[in-house]
Each structure stands twice: as C-alpha cells, then as structure tokens.
Amino acid sequence: MRGRPKRADARRNEKNLLDAAAAVFVRSGVEAPVRDIAAEAGVGTATIYRHFPTRADLIIGVYRHQVEACAEAGPALLASSPTPYAALASWIDRFVDFLVTKHGLAAVLQSDNTGFETLHAYFLDRLVPVCTDLLAAARAAGEIRTDVPAIALMRGVGNLCIGAETPDPRYDARQLVGVLIAGLRGPS
C-alpha cells in the first residue's frame, strides 16, 4: 500500500541513511560508491537500494531531507537561542552546511532540468520563509539592519559557498559568510 504512512522505525532508518549519504557526499562527492554510504549508515547495500532504487532517488532524497532539516532548524533555533541574532547566525551556519552538499547535488540534478527546477522551487518555498522569520525576529529585537531581504541574504551566502568549490585551499567560505552575517549588524 503506497498511501500508508511509514512506521516510526522505517522513518528513522531512512533518516539515518539520508544523513549517512549526505556525509559521504560531502567527503567524496555524489558519485561515491553505495557501499561507502552503506558502511557509514551501518547497513547493507541492499537496504539502501530498497529505500532508494536509483542513485537519482538517493540524491533527491538527500536534497529533500536536508531542506527539511534546515527548515525545521529555524523555529527550533529561534526558541532555544539566547537572541534572535544568535538564532539567525546558527541557522545560516546550518544553511552553509546544506549548501556545501547542495552544490554537488545540483550539478548531478541539472541533467534533468525539469526535476532540478522542481527541487529548486521546493528549496525556495521551504527556506525563504524560515530565513524571513529569523530576520524579522532579529529586526524586531533591534539587532540587525532592516534593509536586507531573506532572498538577498540567502543568495549572498550561496554565492560565497560556490567559491568553496575552487581548488584554492585558502578560500574559506564559512569565514566569508561570517563577515556577511556580522555586516547585518551595520547601520539601518
């Protein structure tokens, strides 16, 4: 039965597989052997293929999983951080982690332009509102400038992360993103 919700243990297993695949993709790229992902997850390769019959299914699963994790982190950070600015900075740090993986995924997914556009729209639909809420909270607390929209901030962070793909070991995207986030505290 396809419409039936997955059991809690099945959801947990799938989450563990997706987390393992994301970690392997960051280290070794999206073409990493499935056996490496299976070893990271502590399962056999058949388990991965049972959940994700093709590499494209796995890549899309990782992408969606990471979007959801990033989207869910925003409200949780806002509730648990000492200030809205701290929540925003922590969320941007997680967003950077996501983007590092996303760039490798995007390169593979762009071969199917329609599928890539659908995933990109999903990314924007889920993450722009979260960033907007974090910015609004930090603005309401008087912690940041008022003239930077969420989409502009996210594009700026994304553009800095693209540079991390260069072979220059001196390029530190996380440091540059830190400078960008610190700049939000500038004059309004």
Short mmCIF file of C-alpha atoms in Angstrom, two decimals:
data_model
loop_
_atom_site.label_atom_id
_atom_site.label_comp_id
_atom_site.label_asym_id
_atom_site.label_seq_id
_atom_site.Cartn_x
_atom_site.Cartn_y
_atom_site.Cartn_z
CA MET A 1 0.00 0.00 0.00
CA ARG A 2 1.61 3.21 -1.19
CA GLY A 3 -0.58 5.72 0.67
CA ARG A 4 0.15 4.18 4.06
CA PRO A 5 2.45 6.21 6.34
CA LYS A 6 5.79 4.65 7.22
CA ARG A 7 6.33 3.20 10.67
CA ALA A 8 8.47 5.24 13.06
CA ASP A 9 11.39 2.79 12.79
CA ALA A 10 11.24 2.88 8.99
CA ARG A 11 11.30 6.70 9.05
CA ARG A 12 14.23 6.63 11.48
CA ASN A 13 16.12 4.15 9.26
CA GLU A 14 15.51 6.28 6.20
CA LYS A 15 16.70 9.39 8.08
CA ASN A 16 19.88 7.56 9.12
CA LEU A 17 20.50 6.50 5.51
CA LEU A 18 19.99 10.06 4.27
CA ASP A 19 22.27 11.50 6.95
CA ALA A 20 24.95 8.94 6.06
CA ALA A 21 24.59 9.64 2.33
CA ALA A 22 24.88 13.40 2.92
CA ALA A 23 28.05 12.91 4.99
CA VAL A 24 29.60 10.70 2.31
CA PHE A 25 28.56 13.13 -0.44
CA VAL A 26 30.31 15.98 1.40
CA ARG A 27 33.51 13.95 1.77
CA SER A 28 33.58 12.10 -1.54
CA GLY A 29 31.05 13.67 -3.90
CA VAL A 30 27.69 12.44 -5.12
CA GLU A 31 29.27 9.70 -7.21
CA ALA A 32 30.63 7.97 -4.07
CA PRO A 33 30.09 4.21 -4.06
CA VAL A 34 26.88 2.99 -2.44
CA ARG A 35 28.99 0.61 -0.32
CA ASP A 36 30.61 3.69 1.32
CA ILE A 37 27.17 5.06 2.19
CA ALA A 38 26.08 1.66 3.49
CA ALA A 39 29.21 1.44 5.68
CA GLU A 40 28.58 4.95 7.04
CA ALA A 41 24.97 4.02 7.83
CA GLY A 42 25.88 0.61 9.26
CA VAL A 43 23.62 -1.27 6.83
CA GLY A 44 23.99 -3.43 3.76
CA THR A 45 23.78 -2.01 0.24
CA ALA A 46 20.51 -3.88 -0.30
CA THR A 47 18.92 -1.74 2.41
CA ILE A 48 19.88 1.42 0.55
CA TYR A 49 18.53 0.08 -2.73
CA ARG A 50 15.30 -0.97 -1.01
CA HIS A 51 14.74 2.64 0.09
CA PHE A 52 16.31 4.32 -2.96
CA PRO A 53 16.26 2.11 -6.08
CA THR A 54 18.41 4.52 -8.15
CA ARG A 55 21.22 6.97 -7.43
CA ALA A 56 18.92 9.78 -8.58
CA ASP A 57 16.34 8.68 -5.98
CA LEU A 58 19.04 8.80 -3.31
CA ILE A 59 20.31 12.22 -4.41
CA ILE A 60 16.80 13.66 -4.46
CA GLY A 61 16.10 12.06 -1.08
CA VAL A 62 19.23 13.64 0.42
CA TYR A 63 18.36 17.03 -1.07
CA ARG A 64 14.80 17.00 0.29
CA HIS A 65 15.93 15.64 3.65
CA GLN A 66 18.48 18.43 4.03
CA VAL A 67 15.96 21.10 3.02
CA GLU A 68 13.55 19.80 5.65
CA ALA A 69 16.23 19.65 8.35
CA CYS A 70 17.26 23.23 7.58
CA ALA A 71 13.63 24.41 7.53
CA GLU A 72 12.86 22.72 10.86
CA ALA A 73 16.00 24.13 12.48
CA GLY A 74 14.86 27.75 12.10
CA PRO A 75 11.97 27.78 14.57
CA ALA A 76 13.84 25.47 16.96
CA LEU A 77 16.87 27.77 17.00
CA LEU A 78 14.67 30.83 17.49
CA ALA A 79 13.06 29.16 20.50
CA SER A 80 16.33 27.96 22.06
CA SER A 81 18.92 30.65 21.24
CA PRO A 82 19.75 33.49 23.60
CA THR A 83 18.88 36.12 20.96
CA PRO A 84 17.22 36.21 17.55
CA TYR A 85 20.57 37.26 16.02
CA ALA A 86 22.23 34.18 17.57
CA ALA A 87 19.44 32.02 16.12
CA LEU A 88 19.92 33.61 12.69
CA ALA A 89 23.71 33.12 12.82
CA SER A 90 23.29 29.46 13.86
CA TRP A 91 20.73 28.87 11.13
CA ILE A 92 22.99 30.45 8.49
CA ASP A 93 25.77 28.12 9.68
CA ARG A 94 23.47 25.13 9.06
CA PHE A 95 22.44 26.64 5.74
CA VAL A 96 26.13 26.78 4.74
CA ASP A 97 26.47 23.08 5.62
CA PHE A 98 23.48 22.35 3.42
CA LEU A 99 24.80 24.46 0.54
CA VAL A 100 28.14 22.69 0.52
CA THR A 101 26.30 19.43 -0.16
CA LYS A 102 23.69 21.05 -2.39
CA HIS A 103 26.21 22.27 -4.95
CA GLY A 104 27.37 18.72 -5.62
CA LEU A 105 23.79 17.53 -5.81
CA ALA A 106 22.79 20.38 -8.11
CA ALA A 107 25.47 19.50 -10.64
CA VAL A 108 24.06 15.98 -10.95
CA LEU A 109 20.42 17.05 -10.88
CA GLN A 110 20.80 19.69 -13.58
CA SER A 111 20.95 16.94 -16.18
CA ASP A 112 17.20 16.66 -15.58
CA ASN A 113 16.30 20.34 -15.83
CA THR A 114 12.59 19.89 -15.02
CA GLY A 115 13.35 17.86 -11.92
CA PHE A 116 16.01 20.35 -10.86
CA GLU A 117 13.62 23.30 -11.26
CA THR A 118 11.04 21.48 -9.14
CA LEU A 119 13.59 20.85 -6.38
CA HIS A 120 14.84 24.44 -6.56
CA ALA A 121 11.27 25.73 -6.16
CA TYR A 122 10.84 23.37 -3.19
CA PHE A 123 14.08 24.73 -1.69
CA LEU A 124 12.86 28.33 -2.03
CA ASP A 125 9.33 27.56 -0.80
CA ARG A 126 10.65 25.88 2.36
CA LEU A 127 13.69 28.00 3.25
CA VAL A 128 12.93 31.60 2.27
CA PRO A 129 10.05 31.85 4.81
CA VAL A 130 12.28 30.43 7.56
CA CYS A 131 15.02 32.95 6.82
CA THR A 132 12.39 35.72 6.61
CA ASP A 133 11.08 34.81 10.08
CA LEU A 134 14.59 34.75 11.58
CA LEU A 135 15.42 38.13 10.03
CA ALA A 136 12.12 39.60 11.24
CA ALA A 137 12.77 38.45 14.80
CA ALA A 138 16.30 39.89 14.78
CA ARG A 139 14.98 43.15 13.31
CA ALA A 140 12.21 43.36 15.92
CA ALA A 141 14.85 42.94 18.62
CA GLY A 142 16.85 45.80 17.07
CA GLU A 143 19.83 43.50 16.43
CA ILE A 144 20.23 43.89 12.67
CA ARG A 145 19.73 46.33 9.85
CA THR A 146 16.31 46.48 8.21
CA ASP A 147 17.19 46.64 4.52
CA VAL A 148 18.25 43.06 3.69
CA PRO A 149 15.53 40.70 2.44
CA ALA A 150 15.83 36.97 3.07
CA ILE A 151 16.30 36.05 -0.57
CA ALA A 152 19.18 38.52 -0.94
CA LEU A 153 20.90 37.17 2.18
CA MET A 154 20.44 33.58 1.02
CA ARG A 155 21.81 34.39 -2.45
CA GLY A 156 24.79 36.15 -0.90
CA VAL A 157 25.54 33.16 1.31
CA GLY A 158 25.03 30.83 -1.65
CA ASN A 159 27.40 32.80 -3.86
CA LEU A 160 30.09 32.73 -1.17
CA CYS A 161 29.66 28.97 -0.85
CA ILE A 162 30.10 28.42 -4.59
CA GLY A 163 33.64 29.72 -4.20
CA ALA A 164 34.38 26.83 -1.84
CA GLU A 165 34.43 24.55 -4.89
CA THR A 166 37.64 26.19 -6.13
CA PRO A 167 40.88 24.27 -5.64
CA ASP A 168 42.35 27.17 -3.63
CA PRO A 169 42.74 25.88 -0.03
CA ARG A 170 42.91 29.49 1.21
CA TYR A 171 39.26 30.09 0.27
CA ASP A 172 37.20 29.86 3.44
CA ALA A 173 33.51 30.24 2.63
CA ARG A 174 32.49 29.90 6.27
CA GLN A 175 34.76 32.80 7.27
CA LEU A 176 33.36 34.99 4.49
CA VAL A 177 29.78 34.11 5.42
CA GLY A 178 30.66 35.09 9.00
CA VAL A 179 31.75 38.51 7.76
CA LEU A 180 28.49 38.83 5.80
CA ILE A 181 26.38 37.92 8.84
CA ALA A 182 28.36 40.31 11.07
CA GLY A 183 27.61 43.01 8.48
CA LEU A 184 23.90 42.61 9.19
CA ARG A 185 24.54 44.45 12.43
CA GLY A 186 25.54 47.55 10.45
CA PRO A 187 23.54 50.78 10.19
CA SER A 188 19.94 50.52 9.08
#
